[in-house]
Short mmCIF file of C-alpha atoms in Angstrom, two decimals:
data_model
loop_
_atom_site.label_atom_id
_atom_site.label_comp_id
_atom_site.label_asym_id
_atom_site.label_seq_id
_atom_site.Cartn_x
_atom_site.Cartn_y
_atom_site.Cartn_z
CA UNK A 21 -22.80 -1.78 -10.56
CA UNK A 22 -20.02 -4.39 -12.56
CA UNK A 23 -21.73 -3.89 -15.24
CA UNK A 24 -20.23 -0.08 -15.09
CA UNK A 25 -17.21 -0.94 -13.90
CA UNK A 26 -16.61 -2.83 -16.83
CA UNK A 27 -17.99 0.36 -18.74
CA UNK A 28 -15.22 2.60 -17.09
CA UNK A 29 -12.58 -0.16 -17.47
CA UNK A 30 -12.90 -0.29 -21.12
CA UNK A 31 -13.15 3.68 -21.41
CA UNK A 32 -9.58 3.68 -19.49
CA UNK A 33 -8.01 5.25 -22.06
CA UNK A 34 -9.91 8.33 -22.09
CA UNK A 35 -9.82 8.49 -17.80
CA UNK A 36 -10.73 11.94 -16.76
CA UNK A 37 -10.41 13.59 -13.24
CA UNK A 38 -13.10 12.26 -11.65
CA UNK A 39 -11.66 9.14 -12.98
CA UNK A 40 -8.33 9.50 -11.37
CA UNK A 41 -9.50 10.64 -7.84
CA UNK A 42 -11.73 7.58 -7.48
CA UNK A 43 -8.08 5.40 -6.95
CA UNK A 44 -6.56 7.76 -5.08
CA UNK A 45 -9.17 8.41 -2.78
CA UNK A 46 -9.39 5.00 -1.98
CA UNK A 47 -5.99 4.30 -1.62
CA UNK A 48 -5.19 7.13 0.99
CA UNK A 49 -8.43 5.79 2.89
CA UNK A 50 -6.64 2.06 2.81
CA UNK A 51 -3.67 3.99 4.07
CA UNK A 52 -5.71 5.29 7.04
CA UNK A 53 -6.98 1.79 7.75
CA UNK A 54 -3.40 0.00 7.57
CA UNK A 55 -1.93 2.86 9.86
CA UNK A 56 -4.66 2.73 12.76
CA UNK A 57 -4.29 -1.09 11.83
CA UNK A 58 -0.61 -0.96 12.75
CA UNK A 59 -1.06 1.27 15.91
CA UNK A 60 -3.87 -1.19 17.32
CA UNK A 61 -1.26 -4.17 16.44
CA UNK A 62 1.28 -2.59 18.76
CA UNK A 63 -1.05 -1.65 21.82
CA UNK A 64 -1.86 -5.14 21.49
CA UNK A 65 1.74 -6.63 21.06
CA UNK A 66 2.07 -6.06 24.97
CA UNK A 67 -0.51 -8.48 26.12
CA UNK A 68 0.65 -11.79 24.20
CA UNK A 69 1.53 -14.16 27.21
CA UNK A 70 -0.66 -17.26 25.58
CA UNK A 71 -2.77 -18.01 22.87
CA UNK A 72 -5.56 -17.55 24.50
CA UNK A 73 -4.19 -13.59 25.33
CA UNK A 74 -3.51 -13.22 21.66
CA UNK A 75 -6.80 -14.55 20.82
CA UNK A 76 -9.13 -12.29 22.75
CA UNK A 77 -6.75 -9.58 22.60
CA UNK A 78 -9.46 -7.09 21.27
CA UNK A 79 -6.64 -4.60 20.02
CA UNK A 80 -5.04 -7.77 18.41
CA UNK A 81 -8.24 -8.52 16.80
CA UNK A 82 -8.96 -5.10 15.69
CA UNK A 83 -5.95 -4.41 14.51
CA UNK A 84 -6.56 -7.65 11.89
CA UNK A 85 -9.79 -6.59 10.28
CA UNK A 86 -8.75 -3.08 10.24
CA UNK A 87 -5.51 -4.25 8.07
CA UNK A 88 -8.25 -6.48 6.26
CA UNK A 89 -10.07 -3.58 5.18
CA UNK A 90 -7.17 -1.65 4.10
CA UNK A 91 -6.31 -4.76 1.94
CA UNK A 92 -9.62 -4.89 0.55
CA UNK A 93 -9.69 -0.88 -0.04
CA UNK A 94 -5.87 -1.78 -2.06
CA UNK A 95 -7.41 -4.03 -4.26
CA UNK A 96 -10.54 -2.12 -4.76
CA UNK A 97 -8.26 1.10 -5.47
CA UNK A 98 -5.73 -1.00 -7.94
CA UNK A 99 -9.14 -1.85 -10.02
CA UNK A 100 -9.83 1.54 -10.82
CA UNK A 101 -6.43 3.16 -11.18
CA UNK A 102 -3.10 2.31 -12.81
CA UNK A 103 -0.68 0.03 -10.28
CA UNK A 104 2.60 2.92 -10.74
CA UNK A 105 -0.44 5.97 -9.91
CA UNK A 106 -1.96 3.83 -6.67
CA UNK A 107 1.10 2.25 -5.20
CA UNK A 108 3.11 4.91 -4.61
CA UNK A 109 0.54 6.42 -2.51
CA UNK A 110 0.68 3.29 0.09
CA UNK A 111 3.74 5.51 1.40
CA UNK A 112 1.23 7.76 2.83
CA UNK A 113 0.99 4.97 5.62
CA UNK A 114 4.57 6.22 7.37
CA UNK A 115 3.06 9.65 7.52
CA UNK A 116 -0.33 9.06 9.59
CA UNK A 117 1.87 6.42 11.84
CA UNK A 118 4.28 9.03 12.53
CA UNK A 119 1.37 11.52 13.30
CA UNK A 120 -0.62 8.27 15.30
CA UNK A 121 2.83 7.77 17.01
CA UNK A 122 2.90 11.06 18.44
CA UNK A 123 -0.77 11.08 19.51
CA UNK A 124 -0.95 8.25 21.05
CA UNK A 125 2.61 6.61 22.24
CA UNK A 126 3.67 10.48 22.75
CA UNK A 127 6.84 9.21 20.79
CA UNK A 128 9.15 12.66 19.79
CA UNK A 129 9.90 13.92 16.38
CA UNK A 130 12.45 15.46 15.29
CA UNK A 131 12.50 18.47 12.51
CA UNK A 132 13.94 16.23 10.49
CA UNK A 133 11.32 13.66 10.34
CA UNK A 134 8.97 16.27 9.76
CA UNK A 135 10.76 17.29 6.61
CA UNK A 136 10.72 13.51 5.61
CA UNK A 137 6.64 13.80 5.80
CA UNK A 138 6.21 16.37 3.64
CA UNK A 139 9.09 15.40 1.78
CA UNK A 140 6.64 12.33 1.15
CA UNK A 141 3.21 14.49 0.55
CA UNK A 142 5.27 16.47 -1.92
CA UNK A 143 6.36 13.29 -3.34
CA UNK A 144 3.04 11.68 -3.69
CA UNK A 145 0.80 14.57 -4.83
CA UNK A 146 3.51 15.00 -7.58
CA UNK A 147 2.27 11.30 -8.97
CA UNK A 148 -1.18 12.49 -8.46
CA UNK A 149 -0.95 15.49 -10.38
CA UNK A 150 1.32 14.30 -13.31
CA UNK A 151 -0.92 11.46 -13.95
CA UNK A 152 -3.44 14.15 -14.36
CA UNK A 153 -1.70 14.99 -17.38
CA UNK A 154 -2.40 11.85 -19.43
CA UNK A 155 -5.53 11.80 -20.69
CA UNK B 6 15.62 -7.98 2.22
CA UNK B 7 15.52 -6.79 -0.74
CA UNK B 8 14.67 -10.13 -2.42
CA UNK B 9 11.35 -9.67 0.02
CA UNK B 10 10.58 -6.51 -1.55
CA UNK B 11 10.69 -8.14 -5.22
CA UNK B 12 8.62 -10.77 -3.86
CA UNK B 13 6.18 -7.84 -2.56
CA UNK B 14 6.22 -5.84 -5.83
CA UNK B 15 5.28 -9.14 -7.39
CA UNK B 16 2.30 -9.54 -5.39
CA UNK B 17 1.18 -6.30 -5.78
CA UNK B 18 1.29 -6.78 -9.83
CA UNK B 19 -0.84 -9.86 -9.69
CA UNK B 20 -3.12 -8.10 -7.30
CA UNK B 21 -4.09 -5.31 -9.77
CA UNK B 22 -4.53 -8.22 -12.22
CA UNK B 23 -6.65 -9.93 -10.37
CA UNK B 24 -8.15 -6.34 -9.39
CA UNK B 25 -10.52 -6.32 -12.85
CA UNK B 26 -12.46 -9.06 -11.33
CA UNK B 27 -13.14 -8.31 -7.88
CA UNK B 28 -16.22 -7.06 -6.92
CA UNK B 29 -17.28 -6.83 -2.74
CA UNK B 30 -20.01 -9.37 -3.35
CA UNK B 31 -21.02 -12.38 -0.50
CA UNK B 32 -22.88 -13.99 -2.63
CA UNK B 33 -22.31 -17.91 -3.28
CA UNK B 34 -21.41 -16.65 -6.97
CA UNK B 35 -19.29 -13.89 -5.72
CA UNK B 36 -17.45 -16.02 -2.95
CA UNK B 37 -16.58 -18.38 -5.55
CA UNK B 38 -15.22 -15.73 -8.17
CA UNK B 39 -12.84 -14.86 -5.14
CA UNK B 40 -11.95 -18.01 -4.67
CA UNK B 41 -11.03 -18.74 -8.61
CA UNK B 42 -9.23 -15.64 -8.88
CA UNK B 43 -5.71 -16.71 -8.71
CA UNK B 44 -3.89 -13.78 -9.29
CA UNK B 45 -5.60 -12.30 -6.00
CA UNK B 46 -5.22 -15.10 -3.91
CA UNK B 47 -1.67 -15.84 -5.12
CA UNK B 48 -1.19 -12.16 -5.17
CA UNK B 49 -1.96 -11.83 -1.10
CA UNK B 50 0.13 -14.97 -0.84
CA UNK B 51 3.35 -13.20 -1.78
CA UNK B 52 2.57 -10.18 -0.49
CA UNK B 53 1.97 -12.28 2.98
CA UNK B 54 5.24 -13.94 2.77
CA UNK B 55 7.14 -10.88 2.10
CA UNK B 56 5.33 -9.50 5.29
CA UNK B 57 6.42 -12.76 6.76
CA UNK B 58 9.93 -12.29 5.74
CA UNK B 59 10.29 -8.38 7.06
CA UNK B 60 9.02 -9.81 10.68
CA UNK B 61 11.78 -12.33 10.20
CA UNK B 62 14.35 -9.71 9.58
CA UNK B 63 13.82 -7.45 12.20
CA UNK B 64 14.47 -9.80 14.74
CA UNK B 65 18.16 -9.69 13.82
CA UNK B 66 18.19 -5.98 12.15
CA UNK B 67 16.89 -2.45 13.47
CA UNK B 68 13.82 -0.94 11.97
CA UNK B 69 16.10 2.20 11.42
CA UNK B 70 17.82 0.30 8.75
CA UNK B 71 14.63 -1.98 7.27
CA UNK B 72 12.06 0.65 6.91
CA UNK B 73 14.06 2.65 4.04
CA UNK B 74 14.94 -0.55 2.36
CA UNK B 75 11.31 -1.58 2.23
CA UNK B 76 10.81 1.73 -0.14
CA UNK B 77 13.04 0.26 -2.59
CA UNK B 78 9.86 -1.70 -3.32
CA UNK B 79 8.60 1.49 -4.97
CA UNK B 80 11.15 1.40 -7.57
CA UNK B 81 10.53 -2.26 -8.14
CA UNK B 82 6.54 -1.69 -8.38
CA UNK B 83 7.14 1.29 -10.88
CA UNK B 84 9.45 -0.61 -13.14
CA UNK B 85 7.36 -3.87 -13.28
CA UNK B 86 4.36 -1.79 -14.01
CA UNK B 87 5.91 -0.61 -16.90
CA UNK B 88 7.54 -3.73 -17.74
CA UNK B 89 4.56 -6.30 -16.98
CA UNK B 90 1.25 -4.22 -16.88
CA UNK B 91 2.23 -1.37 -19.93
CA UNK B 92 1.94 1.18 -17.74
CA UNK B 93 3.07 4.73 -19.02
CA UNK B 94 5.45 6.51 -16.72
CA UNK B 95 6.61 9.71 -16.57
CA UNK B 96 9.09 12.52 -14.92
CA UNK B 97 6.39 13.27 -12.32
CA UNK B 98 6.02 9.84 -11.38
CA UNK B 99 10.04 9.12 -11.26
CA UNK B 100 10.44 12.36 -9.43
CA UNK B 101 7.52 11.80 -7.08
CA UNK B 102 8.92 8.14 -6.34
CA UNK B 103 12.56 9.54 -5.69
CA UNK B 104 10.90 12.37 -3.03
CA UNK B 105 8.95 9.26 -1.29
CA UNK B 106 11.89 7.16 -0.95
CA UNK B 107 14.16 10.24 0.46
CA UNK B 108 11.36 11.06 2.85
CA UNK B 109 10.96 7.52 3.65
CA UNK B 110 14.38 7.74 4.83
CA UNK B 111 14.28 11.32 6.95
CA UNK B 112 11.16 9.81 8.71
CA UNK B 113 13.33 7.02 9.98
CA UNK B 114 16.23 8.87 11.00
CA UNK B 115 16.91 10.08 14.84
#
């Protein structure tokens, strides 16, 4: 398994398709993870009396490991794709809160914030594409 | 605030350099190759404090005003890659990060 890694690290500068959706893939599933991570942080930032509330706060502790996977899924992402390709896409996080938001605090958006998310998808899938083009 | 965000953008450079040697392995060899990789560890670190720091702010500033400063961080992360990691750029990217950042913005506003 490193052993290929290695293999497709050294071959970056030929990177193909399939090379370039591996990061990006990756990085919009550490987006999901950091989003759901943040929602579960704020149903949880209501029962924090003591320490003892914060530290069996299941939503609390959820919330954690769910942002530690995310952070994981970044790094894991950043290893197979250039930083300026995979960052970028970490702004994919304020669209699924904004949709989370509306699920499940039944929070109200306006038009205008639904311009800003696909404002943001255009925005993003433009980096994907043009790094497409250097091969 | 934004001296947070360069602080975050730094992190997340010494994350992807520290990104060549990570592998998901819990072995005693693999623990230990965490442990020794500096630019990860250090990496979190900064990325932790400029967390840290945002919490701090937004006790005494609205989140209306914070979140689309935070996306200035994309600008910094673009132009260190370039600088630091010899990353190629090009119009896509610069347009794509200019959409984000204006989007960033609508998606805060009321």
């Amino acid at each position: 398994m490193s052993k290929e890694n290695h293999k497709q690290k050294d071959s970056k500068k030929n990177r193909s398709t399939t090379f370039l959706c591996k990061p990006i893939l990756i990085v919009i599933l550490c987006t999901i993870f950091t989003s759901a991570g943040q929602v579960l942080l704020k149903i949880g930032s209501k029962n924090t009396g003591s320490l003892i509330d914060i530290l069996t706060n299941i939503y609390l502790i959820l919330g954690v490991c769910s942002y530690a996977v995310g952070a994981i899924l970044l790094i894991i992402a950043l290893k197979y794709g250039d930083l300026s390709l995979v960052y970028p896409f970490v702004a994919l996080s304020f669209v699924w809160v904004t949709l989370l938001s509306i699920l499940f605090f039944h929070e109200t958006v306006g038009w205008i914030n639904w311009l800003g998310i696909l404002v943001i998808i255009i925005g993003v899938s433009l980096i994907g594409y043009g790094s497409k083009k250097w091969k | 605030m934004v001296i947070f965000t360069i602080i975050g953008s730094f992190g997340s450079i010494l994350l992807k350099k520290g990104s060549g040697r990570f592998h998901l392995d819990f072995s005693t060899k693999g623990i230990i190759n965490l442990l020794t990789n500096w630019n990860i560890i250090f990496g979190g670190l900064l990325y932790f404090l400029s967390l840290i720091g945002f919490i701090f702010l937004l006790r005494q500033q609205e989140l209306s005003i914070l979140y689309p400063l935070t996306s200035i961080g994309y600008i910094f992360v673009t132009l260190f890659s370039v600088w630091l990691l010899k990353e190629r750029i090009n119009a896509y990217k610069i347009l794509g990060i200019a959409l984000i950042i204006f989007g960033v913005w609508m998606i805060t506003l009321h």
